[in-house]
Amino acid sequence: MINFDKLTLVVNDKYAFVGIERRNGELQFCLPKCFKEHLSSLQNFDDRRDLFFLFYKIFDRFKAICIENGHLDKNPGQKTSDRDGVIRIAQGSEVSTDNQEEEENIFYSKLDLFTGILNAYDEPKVLSLAYRLGKSEVVDHSQSHKFLHKAIFLENGAAYIDEMNLPRQQVQFESTDIVEMYCYLLCEINQQLDQEVIPEIQSLSDRFSHKHIDAGYSLFEKHSYKWVMDILKDALEVIHHNTPIKDVDYWDFYEAIELFLYGELRQTNDGEVWGINNFHSVWESMCLTYYIKTATSSNILFIDDKKISKKLVEDWKKEPKEIDLSNCFKFNGRKLIPDLVILNNALADHKSTYLLTRKKAANGRDWNDANYATYFDVNYDSSRSEIKVFCIEGQDTYKHSIEYLKENYKIEGDQILIDKPLHKKFYSYWPLGTKINEVITSKELNKMFYLNHIFYIALTKGFVKADEFINEFIPTLKTHNVFSSSILVKPKVKGSKASYIDNEELKLRFDSFLSKLKKLLLLNYSIDVIDIKYSDIEYYLTPENQEYIKSKSVRKQFVYEYLIQETVPNISLPSYYLNLPSDFLNIASQFILPGYKQDETFKYYPEFMAGYIRLMTLKFETVARHYVS
């Protein structure tokens, strides 16, 4: 058994082993590189215990995926775990454009104490053994002669027998001691692994605990660990000494318990004891599993599925993809395999509700803007702004736009509820800032979509240049009196004549809108080519390492980006609420590294290569939780 109080936490900078190793007679728990800055805050018993069981679940999950996907078929004899068990798999962990690197993943299980208990669990065998002979306070006088060697003879010659080993038929409260003890250890381990057991097993565990261990004490608590371990060792010795018949089933449980209690003492040589030599493969499996579980399946355009559960891959393949990249990654006669390509569309699927209020003039009449009543106050998300809405299909002079909106939307008094995008016959306009430091937010863009802002309408019709907007799109609107007589009118200043927005000003505003929109889309609407890395973030931020990173990793990303750029113009882009032309779709590369104890799920480091390739750390705790669930 591992004494978590004496387990030293370390981080190896030079190699990728994660697990427990023995160095100079001391057990060291080697953690992933992202834990390096947090070792000082992980020095108590509970921290070490929780980390051990977390990684136990992670490795167990990764091993199960490898077996499920056939990566261990070359070594069928090594699939089983024993006291010195080693599982080896050979598979490509990185795909590059010029060569294929093969790395070997080795599972070390020389200290496979917990697996011994878990592998010994066979529910029918446990319950079957629980029916067998055990101590009983019931005395069957017809069988007394069989127990005289255990009797106490009194002065008058009478033989006193206080218990007999007799057959019993109740599982929950009558069992052999070895089964009760095994069930206690099984329940204690499963509690740490967040696994449930059936009530019968829990009952057997409770019986052992009631007889031997005080309430409130646990095997995996700092204040009671040593005391409980001493009790368990004494109990095993007594059980073994007092069990006359030791069949195969008995030895299975006994050896599992003995290994659990004394296993650590048998390991005397330095070296890897438990864990995996190449954590990069595990981290990649964890990240890909996180993405395939949390992202919209249709947005995952490509994924390396060798290290993901078959069930998750099958579910992902059922969904049609927004962009078909199935034949994209072929280069110089070779098929390339990026880790992940995902459509990042943070602007899609926004469902909003806007409340338009008929704007009144100071005299209480409907606001008249140069013959057409188009003004509304719009309320959304506790914010208020002023907009103009008009109907291009023959809106009458002095007839308020709200009369036309009644045909499609709910209305209450002077208010109308916009719970779906405006009909195509409605357009709207409100001024957007042209200052350099002003930005367009996704919230503002969503509002432009729902209310058919003329800039948004022009964009979806393919007008992506300011000159085209002025010379080709605006003339189509000027044929409607409501546009020229109302929308182009500037807010009137007291004491001055009405003025109009001229073409140059409209051009300036539309051009500013396009510039700010592209900045917004850079982070919110793109095809992201993701390469999962296992390294220390400081390595990537060190200037001296930039050239090596470029030669090894960046060049490969450029190839992926090039192949996607060649493919995208020949396909139809997804029709979200923002139906953008293909040249507005950004293709960006990302490196994903592990991050520990960070506030946000993703943390962005813009200083890396000036942000040209986005360097991100993904929160380890979040990824691990999805991986083992």
XYZ file of C-alpha atoms in Angstrom:
629
model
C 0.000 0.000 0.000
C 1.175 3.528 -0.762
C 1.727 5.865 2.161
C 0.609 9.152 0.622
C 2.290 11.053 3.455
C 5.678 9.870 2.189
C 4.976 10.291 -1.514
C 7.118 13.096 -2.966
C 5.615 15.151 -5.792
C 8.006 16.088 -8.615
C 7.886 17.257 -12.244
C 10.321 15.855 -14.794
C 11.553 18.500 -17.234
C 13.563 16.210 -19.489
C 11.212 13.303 -20.201
C 7.512 12.573 -20.398
C 7.074 9.841 -17.773
C 4.081 10.435 -15.482
C 3.463 8.113 -12.553
C 5.305 6.744 -9.546
C 8.997 5.887 -9.651
C 11.540 4.937 -7.009
C 14.667 7.059 -6.700
C 17.254 6.383 -3.991
C 14.758 4.258 -2.101
C 12.119 7.037 -2.153
C 8.796 6.915 -3.977
C 8.289 9.949 -6.214
C 5.050 10.881 -7.937
C 5.994 12.440 -11.288
C 3.272 14.865 -12.418
C 2.699 16.468 -15.844
C 4.716 19.557 -16.700
C 1.817 21.965 -16.087
C 1.962 21.126 -12.360
C 5.463 22.563 -11.992
C 4.450 25.964 -10.596
C 1.921 24.471 -8.176
C 3.916 21.767 -6.361
C 4.251 23.880 -3.218
C 0.454 24.004 -2.846
C 0.061 20.212 -3.186
C 1.960 18.938 -0.186
C -0.674 17.425 2.110
C -1.986 13.868 2.325
C -5.343 14.643 0.686
C -3.741 16.341 -2.323
C -1.451 13.388 -3.026
C -4.257 10.893 -2.538
C -6.640 12.762 -4.856
C -3.977 13.183 -7.534
C -3.056 9.511 -7.411
C -6.624 8.342 -7.879
C -7.241 10.932 -10.594
C -4.296 9.647 -12.616
C -5.264 6.072 -11.841
C -8.623 6.737 -13.517
C -6.963 8.563 -16.413
C -4.489 5.745 -17.127
C -7.181 3.116 -16.734
C -9.355 4.960 -19.251
C -6.483 5.388 -21.709
C -5.538 1.717 -21.432
C -9.157 0.687 -22.066
C -9.295 2.880 -25.202
C -6.025 1.392 -26.486
C -7.334 -2.142 -25.999
C -10.715 -1.246 -27.540
C -9.053 0.203 -30.654
C -6.709 -2.750 -31.061
C -3.455 -1.003 -30.239
C -2.415 -3.868 -27.932
C -3.149 -6.743 -30.288
C 0.540 -7.264 -31.047
C 1.163 -8.173 -27.413
C -1.849 -10.236 -26.364
C 0.097 -11.985 -23.631
C 0.820 -8.699 -21.901
C -2.736 -7.417 -21.653
C -3.188 -8.879 -18.200
C -1.766 -7.092 -15.194
C 0.311 -8.788 -12.528
C 2.821 -7.652 -9.946
C 5.477 -6.984 -12.566
C 3.129 -6.473 -15.509
C 4.185 -4.285 -18.400
C 1.942 -3.322 -21.293
C 3.640 -2.004 -24.430
C 2.020 -0.426 -27.467
C 3.670 1.042 -30.540
C 1.780 3.634 -32.534
C 2.436 6.943 -34.271
C 2.002 9.823 -31.876
C 2.804 12.597 -34.344
C 2.263 13.003 -38.055
C 4.504 15.364 -40.009
C 4.832 16.192 -43.684
C 8.280 14.696 -44.167
C 8.519 11.677 -41.909
C 6.516 9.554 -39.519
C 7.786 9.264 -36.001
C 7.003 6.127 -34.065
C 6.936 6.363 -30.301
C 6.426 3.546 -27.873
C 3.951 3.828 -25.035
C 4.825 1.676 -22.028
C 2.505 1.148 -19.097
C 4.382 0.350 -15.890
C 2.388 -1.623 -13.321
C 4.956 -3.014 -10.899
C 2.955 -1.516 -8.065
C -0.453 -2.551 -9.324
C -1.945 -2.783 -5.853
C -5.339 -1.301 -6.577
C -5.830 -3.160 -9.828
C -5.267 -6.418 -7.954
C -8.277 -5.670 -5.766
C -10.417 -4.477 -8.690
C -9.486 -7.380 -10.964
C -10.326 -9.897 -8.259
C -13.898 -8.620 -8.197
C -16.206 -11.289 -9.503
C -19.692 -10.694 -8.168
C -20.993 -14.303 -8.481
C -17.812 -15.641 -6.887
C -17.999 -13.142 -4.004
C -21.606 -13.957 -3.251
C -21.037 -17.671 -3.736
C -18.175 -17.685 -1.255
C -20.293 -15.695 1.172
C -22.651 -18.681 1.415
C -19.889 -21.009 2.454
C -18.631 -22.082 5.844
C -18.004 -19.437 8.437
C -18.111 -18.915 12.161
C -21.580 -19.263 13.637
C -22.899 -18.780 17.136
C -25.542 -21.422 16.389
C -24.549 -24.753 17.978
C -25.715 -27.948 16.272
C -25.410 -30.603 19.018
C -25.510 -33.422 16.455
C -22.194 -32.062 15.095
C -20.523 -31.535 18.525
C -18.110 -34.419 18.122
C -16.544 -32.622 15.107
C -15.553 -29.619 17.236
C -14.251 -31.236 20.449
C -10.688 -30.256 19.505
C -11.813 -26.604 19.848
C -13.847 -27.146 23.017
C -13.073 -25.790 26.473
C -13.329 -28.553 29.089
C -14.781 -27.463 32.424
C -13.889 -28.924 35.862
C -16.908 -31.216 35.797
C -15.756 -32.693 32.479
C -18.294 -30.893 30.338
C -17.142 -29.601 26.933
C -17.979 -25.950 26.123
C -18.276 -24.977 22.399
C -19.154 -21.283 21.714
C -19.185 -21.332 17.884
C -19.081 -23.699 14.906
C -18.201 -23.443 11.205
C -21.534 -24.311 9.627
C -23.272 -23.659 6.253
C -25.342 -20.451 6.184
C -27.874 -18.968 3.758
C -27.848 -15.182 4.382
C -25.473 -13.135 2.255
C -25.805 -9.669 3.770
C -24.931 -10.531 7.336
C -23.273 -13.930 7.245
C -20.051 -14.418 5.271
C -16.562 -15.691 5.570
C -14.151 -13.137 6.960
C -11.913 -13.084 3.872
C -14.873 -11.996 1.721
C -15.899 -9.302 4.187
C -12.371 -7.932 4.278
C -12.089 -7.976 0.513
C -15.413 -6.157 0.158
C -14.249 -3.511 2.627
C -11.121 -2.788 0.565
C -13.116 -2.847 -2.675
C -15.619 -0.299 -1.332
C -12.874 1.965 0.020
C -11.095 2.002 -3.350
C -14.279 2.456 -5.361
C -15.232 5.379 -3.168
C -12.002 7.118 -4.218
C -12.653 6.211 -7.854
C -16.253 7.476 -7.666
C -17.549 4.004 -8.508
C -20.651 2.430 -6.996
C -21.027 -1.132 -5.711
C -24.114 -3.265 -5.329
C -25.904 -3.184 -1.932
C -24.879 -6.768 -1.075
C -21.186 -5.910 -1.429
C -21.640 -2.721 0.582
C -23.384 -4.693 3.310
C -20.472 -7.138 3.551
C -18.076 -4.198 3.735
C -20.107 -2.541 6.489
C -20.099 -5.761 8.500
C -16.303 -5.963 8.413
C -15.965 -2.276 9.277
C -18.421 -2.625 12.169
C -16.448 -5.512 13.666
C -12.935 -4.115 13.194
C -12.876 -0.364 12.478
C -14.450 2.468 14.454
C -17.008 4.702 12.785
C -15.553 7.779 11.097
C -12.222 6.119 10.289
C -11.162 5.490 6.717
C -8.275 3.810 4.955
C -7.618 6.908 2.867
C -7.749 9.613 5.525
C -4.544 11.058 6.944
C -5.530 10.837 10.614
C -6.547 7.163 10.400
C -4.501 5.676 7.558
C -1.748 4.050 9.665
C -4.144 2.813 12.326
C -6.478 1.202 9.778
C -3.557 -0.397 7.932
C -2.327 -2.031 11.153
C -5.819 -3.376 11.833
C -6.098 -4.768 8.307
C -2.735 -6.530 8.520
C -3.640 -8.068 11.894
C -7.056 -9.091 10.582
C -5.568 -10.769 7.514
C -3.152 -12.753 9.676
C -5.948 -13.928 11.992
C -8.202 -14.856 9.063
C -5.435 -16.762 7.339
C -4.509 -18.612 10.517
C -8.114 -19.594 11.302
C -9.239 -20.659 7.841
C -8.677 -24.425 7.638
C -9.826 -24.912 4.027
C -8.097 -22.620 1.499
C -9.418 -23.316 -1.975
C -8.694 -21.473 -5.231
C -11.296 -18.764 -4.542
C -9.850 -18.104 -1.108
C -6.352 -17.683 -2.526
C -7.586 -15.259 -5.189
C -8.939 -12.910 -2.517
C -6.067 -13.472 -0.109
C -3.367 -12.697 -2.672
C -5.171 -9.553 -3.830
C -5.459 -8.334 -0.231
C -1.887 -9.299 0.631
C -0.543 -7.483 -2.427
C -2.543 -4.403 -1.484
C -1.278 -4.365 2.108
C 2.359 -5.341 1.539
C 3.006 -4.660 -2.147
C 5.143 -1.558 -1.676
C 7.593 -3.375 0.583
C 8.416 -5.873 -2.173
C 9.740 -3.216 -4.553
C 13.401 -2.600 -3.762
C 14.944 -1.517 -7.110
C 14.986 2.035 -8.406
C 13.056 2.814 -11.587
C 9.525 3.228 -12.878
C 6.971 1.592 -10.618
C 3.595 2.651 -11.975
C 2.467 4.982 -14.753
C 3.223 5.620 -18.431
C 6.451 6.645 -20.126
C 4.888 8.926 -22.754
C 2.209 11.190 -21.310
C 1.873 13.039 -24.608
C -0.298 10.206 -25.933
C -2.517 10.370 -22.865
C -2.859 14.173 -23.032
C -3.786 13.952 -26.699
C -6.431 11.335 -25.927
C -7.776 13.491 -23.096
C -8.017 16.639 -25.235
C -9.625 14.948 -28.227
C -12.134 13.263 -25.936
C -12.907 16.642 -24.346
C -13.550 18.258 -27.730
C -15.674 15.431 -29.084
C -17.767 15.447 -25.908
C -18.260 19.207 -25.612
C -18.232 20.615 -29.158
C -21.091 20.413 -31.648
C -20.480 17.284 -33.727
C -21.219 19.045 -37.018
C -18.522 21.636 -36.221
C -15.798 19.013 -35.724
C -14.641 18.775 -39.324
C -11.781 16.312 -38.782
C -10.378 14.431 -35.789
C -7.635 11.860 -35.269
C -9.778 9.079 -33.816
C -7.073 6.513 -32.923
C -7.074 7.523 -29.246
C -10.789 8.087 -28.716
C -13.516 5.707 -27.624
C -15.222 3.963 -30.550
C -18.650 4.922 -29.224
C -17.780 8.631 -29.263
C -16.339 8.358 -32.769
C -19.432 6.557 -34.054
C -21.720 9.227 -32.609
C -19.580 11.963 -34.177
C -19.647 10.324 -37.616
C -23.451 10.180 -37.600
C -23.727 13.969 -37.755
C -23.255 15.650 -41.170
C -20.384 18.131 -41.117
C -20.825 21.834 -41.826
C -17.790 21.713 -44.124
C -16.649 18.488 -45.779
C -12.896 18.040 -45.324
C -12.863 14.267 -45.736
C -10.677 14.446 -48.874
C -8.721 17.508 -47.885
C -5.528 16.271 -46.280
C -3.590 14.688 -49.113
C -0.141 16.026 -49.917
C 2.471 14.640 -52.312
C 0.640 11.324 -52.480
C 0.420 10.980 -48.693
C -2.548 11.227 -46.376
C -1.869 13.613 -43.503
C -3.609 13.440 -40.137
C -3.961 16.646 -38.107
C -5.051 16.222 -34.510
C -8.239 18.245 -34.834
C -9.918 20.653 -37.254
C -12.935 22.419 -35.841
C -15.251 25.156 -37.037
C -15.150 27.853 -34.385
C -18.447 29.690 -34.758
C -19.083 31.496 -31.503
C -21.534 33.746 -33.376
C -23.918 30.973 -34.403
C -27.159 29.793 -32.842
C -27.780 32.944 -30.820
C -31.457 33.102 -29.939
C -32.490 36.548 -28.846
C -35.619 38.519 -28.074
C -35.861 42.243 -28.730
C -38.631 44.558 -27.563
C -39.365 47.484 -29.881
C -41.219 50.441 -28.424
C -42.933 53.005 -30.672
C -41.029 56.246 -30.159
C -43.122 59.329 -29.371
C -42.329 62.955 -30.106
C -42.440 65.638 -27.436
C -46.040 66.429 -28.364
C -47.053 62.816 -27.799
C -47.479 61.993 -31.468
C -45.677 59.243 -33.308
C -42.163 60.329 -34.147
C -42.176 61.585 -37.744
C -38.822 61.457 -39.491
C -39.260 63.413 -42.739
C -42.701 62.001 -43.574
C -42.139 58.373 -42.402
C -42.622 57.210 -38.786
C -39.707 54.773 -38.476
C -38.235 55.428 -35.024
C -38.193 52.785 -32.247
C -36.550 52.367 -28.896
C -35.078 48.847 -28.729
C -34.650 47.097 -25.365
C -32.410 44.033 -25.056
C -30.449 42.557 -22.169
C -31.083 45.593 -19.910
C -29.733 47.974 -22.577
C -31.625 50.570 -24.605
C -30.851 52.148 -27.978
C -32.598 54.028 -30.777
C -33.111 52.535 -34.246
C -35.086 53.071 -37.451
C -37.134 50.235 -38.957
C -38.867 50.541 -42.307
C -40.732 48.369 -44.789
C -39.374 48.602 -48.327
C -42.534 47.186 -49.889
C -44.552 50.349 -50.331
C -44.612 51.831 -46.831
C -47.095 54.743 -46.844
C -46.223 58.238 -45.729
C -47.139 58.927 -42.093
C -48.016 55.247 -41.518
C -45.855 53.940 -38.698
C -43.626 50.916 -39.331
C -45.267 49.163 -36.405
C -48.430 48.724 -38.472
C -46.466 46.588 -40.918
C -44.733 44.594 -38.191
C -48.086 43.551 -36.750
C -48.465 41.040 -39.567
C -45.641 38.835 -38.260
C -45.050 39.643 -34.584
C -46.859 39.916 -31.285
C -47.804 43.418 -30.219
C -48.935 44.926 -26.955
C -49.916 48.581 -27.110
C -46.929 50.543 -28.383
C -44.541 47.593 -28.070
C -43.738 44.701 -30.378
C -41.858 41.498 -29.543
C -39.145 40.466 -32.017
C -38.427 36.819 -31.158
C -37.269 35.816 -34.630
C -35.312 37.632 -37.355
C -37.261 40.309 -39.217
C -38.940 39.363 -42.471
C -36.823 40.126 -45.558
C -39.093 43.051 -46.522
C -37.969 44.952 -43.404
C -34.676 46.818 -43.130
C -33.244 48.798 -40.255
C -30.486 51.267 -39.585
C -28.681 52.804 -36.652
C -25.304 54.521 -36.734
C -22.245 52.438 -35.912
C -19.165 54.115 -34.497
C -16.258 54.883 -36.817
C -13.615 55.539 -34.172
C -10.601 53.222 -34.198
C -11.011 52.173 -30.558
C -14.694 51.282 -30.976
C -15.491 47.628 -31.578
C -18.354 45.540 -32.840
C -19.314 42.907 -30.309
C -21.018 39.610 -31.004
C -24.031 41.038 -29.185
C -24.181 43.978 -31.613
C -23.734 41.682 -34.602
C -26.542 39.482 -33.379
C -28.764 42.570 -33.109
C -27.844 43.510 -36.704
C -28.891 40.045 -37.819
C -32.240 39.982 -36.014
C -33.201 43.511 -37.102
C -31.852 43.405 -40.682
C -29.409 46.270 -40.463
C -28.635 47.482 -43.993
C -24.920 46.767 -43.455
C -25.682 43.161 -42.544
C -28.071 42.743 -45.482
C -25.443 44.098 -47.878
C -22.807 41.721 -46.501
C -24.965 38.606 -46.895
C -25.764 39.652 -50.454
C -22.043 39.556 -51.236
C -21.096 43.232 -51.019
C -17.771 43.017 -49.205
C -16.186 46.263 -50.385
C -17.240 49.816 -49.544
C -17.296 50.912 -53.204
C -19.596 48.017 -54.128
C -21.842 48.883 -51.197
C -22.245 52.510 -52.377
C -22.349 52.001 -56.126
C -24.396 48.816 -56.362
C -26.337 48.169 -53.133
C -27.445 51.654 -52.044
C -29.033 52.503 -55.437
C -31.380 49.547 -55.012
C -32.613 51.060 -51.753
C -32.922 54.615 -53.035
C -35.756 53.490 -55.274
C -37.841 53.296 -52.086
C -39.001 56.687 -50.826
C -38.907 55.511 -47.218
C -35.157 54.984 -47.459
C -34.223 58.338 -48.971
C -36.778 60.345 -46.979
C -36.184 58.781 -43.582
C -33.197 56.500 -43.117
C -30.725 58.873 -44.719
C -31.939 61.777 -42.606
C -29.553 62.725 -39.804
C -30.941 63.458 -36.327
C -32.184 67.037 -36.479
C -30.352 69.623 -34.379
C -32.593 72.270 -32.819
C -32.686 75.420 -34.913
C -31.104 73.850 -38.012
C -32.430 72.420 -41.242
C -32.664 68.711 -41.913
C -29.480 67.181 -43.340
C -28.820 63.891 -45.069
C -26.120 61.223 -44.890
C -24.206 61.432 -48.156
C -22.527 58.567 -49.996
C -19.047 59.359 -48.695
C -20.187 59.187 -45.092
C -22.082 55.939 -45.719
C -18.992 54.531 -47.390
C -16.831 55.497 -44.418
C -19.248 53.883 -41.960
C -19.592 50.673 -43.965
C -15.825 50.393 -44.434
C -15.328 50.860 -40.682
C -17.956 48.188 -40.057
C -16.123 45.702 -42.301
C -12.802 46.371 -40.592
C -14.207 45.862 -37.111
C -16.197 42.830 -38.216
C -13.081 41.072 -39.474
C -11.415 41.627 -36.097
C -14.433 40.111 -34.378
C -14.508 37.142 -36.742
C -10.813 36.434 -36.237
C -11.593 35.067 -32.764
C -15.184 33.962 -33.295
C -15.589 32.600 -36.797
C -12.788 30.472 -38.153
C -11.594 27.027 -39.091
C -9.152 26.143 -36.317
C -6.395 23.632 -37.053
C -5.411 22.348 -33.635
C -2.170 20.646 -32.739
C -2.124 19.174 -29.221
C 1.202 19.624 -27.485
C 2.544 18.223 -24.221
C 5.113 20.691 -22.958
C 5.814 23.424 -20.457
C 4.285 26.742 -21.525
C 7.550 28.492 -20.706
C 9.322 26.474 -23.376
C 7.061 27.920 -26.068
C 7.379 31.455 -24.705
C 11.193 31.389 -24.632
C 12.539 33.325 -27.674
C 15.544 31.009 -28.117
C 13.189 28.098 -28.873
C 11.176 29.837 -31.594
C 13.221 28.671 -34.582
C 13.140 25.036 -33.507
C 9.379 25.216 -32.916
C 8.906 26.742 -36.365
C 10.919 24.025 -38.091
C 9.240 21.151 -36.252
C 5.626 22.242 -35.799
C 4.747 25.482 -37.565
C 5.700 24.248 -41.025
C 3.340 21.328 -40.628
C 0.489 23.694 -39.679
C 1.123 25.761 -42.812
C 0.615 22.656 -44.927
C -2.707 21.940 -43.215
C -3.835 25.542 -43.672
C -2.838 25.513 -47.336
C -4.809 22.329 -48.021
C -7.909 23.765 -46.325
C -7.600 27.033 -48.257
C -7.492 25.023 -51.470
C -10.627 23.131 -50.451
C -12.860 25.864 -48.973
C -13.527 27.881 -52.195
C -14.968 24.747 -53.786
C -17.525 24.059 -51.088
C -20.604 25.760 -49.696
C -20.020 27.498 -46.422
C -22.459 26.784 -43.592
C -25.603 28.923 -43.583
C -25.669 30.178 -40.017
C -27.490 33.353 -39.175
C -24.330 34.995 -40.520
C -23.979 33.694 -44.074
C -20.528 35.064 -44.840
C -18.608 34.931 -48.111
C -15.721 32.463 -48.101
C -13.055 35.179 -47.910
C -14.415 36.158 -44.488
C -13.689 32.675 -43.122
C -10.391 32.775 -41.293
C -8.186 29.663 -41.137
C -6.085 29.691 -37.991
C -3.692 27.302 -36.261
C -3.679 26.621 -32.541
C -1.274 24.867 -30.203
C -3.012 23.404 -27.153
C -0.879 22.805 -24.046
C -1.952 21.609 -20.584
C -2.626 24.270 -17.960
C -3.278 23.650 -14.273
C -5.247 25.765 -11.796
C -6.145 28.481 -14.277
C -9.376 30.438 -13.923
C -10.636 30.028 -17.482
C -10.961 26.797 -19.472
C -8.765 28.215 -22.258
C -5.993 30.713 -21.606
C -4.568 32.611 -24.578
C -0.931 33.762 -24.881
C -0.915 36.466 -27.608
C 2.824 37.103 -27.231
C 3.639 33.782 -28.930
C 4.665 34.526 -32.531
C 2.673 37.775 -32.323
C -0.530 35.742 -32.181
C -0.101 34.374 -35.712
C -0.414 30.894 -34.257
C -2.637 30.926 -31.212
C -0.945 29.413 -28.184
C -3.500 28.182 -25.670
C -3.450 26.249 -22.415
C -6.430 24.022 -21.704
C -7.433 23.551 -18.071
C -6.219 20.109 -16.996
C -8.863 19.598 -14.301
C -11.731 20.238 -16.737
C -10.319 17.922 -19.398
C -9.664 15.153 -16.851
C -13.206 15.351 -15.496
C -14.708 14.822 -18.945
C -12.199 12.091 -19.766
C -12.930 9.791 -16.823
C -16.693 10.391 -16.690
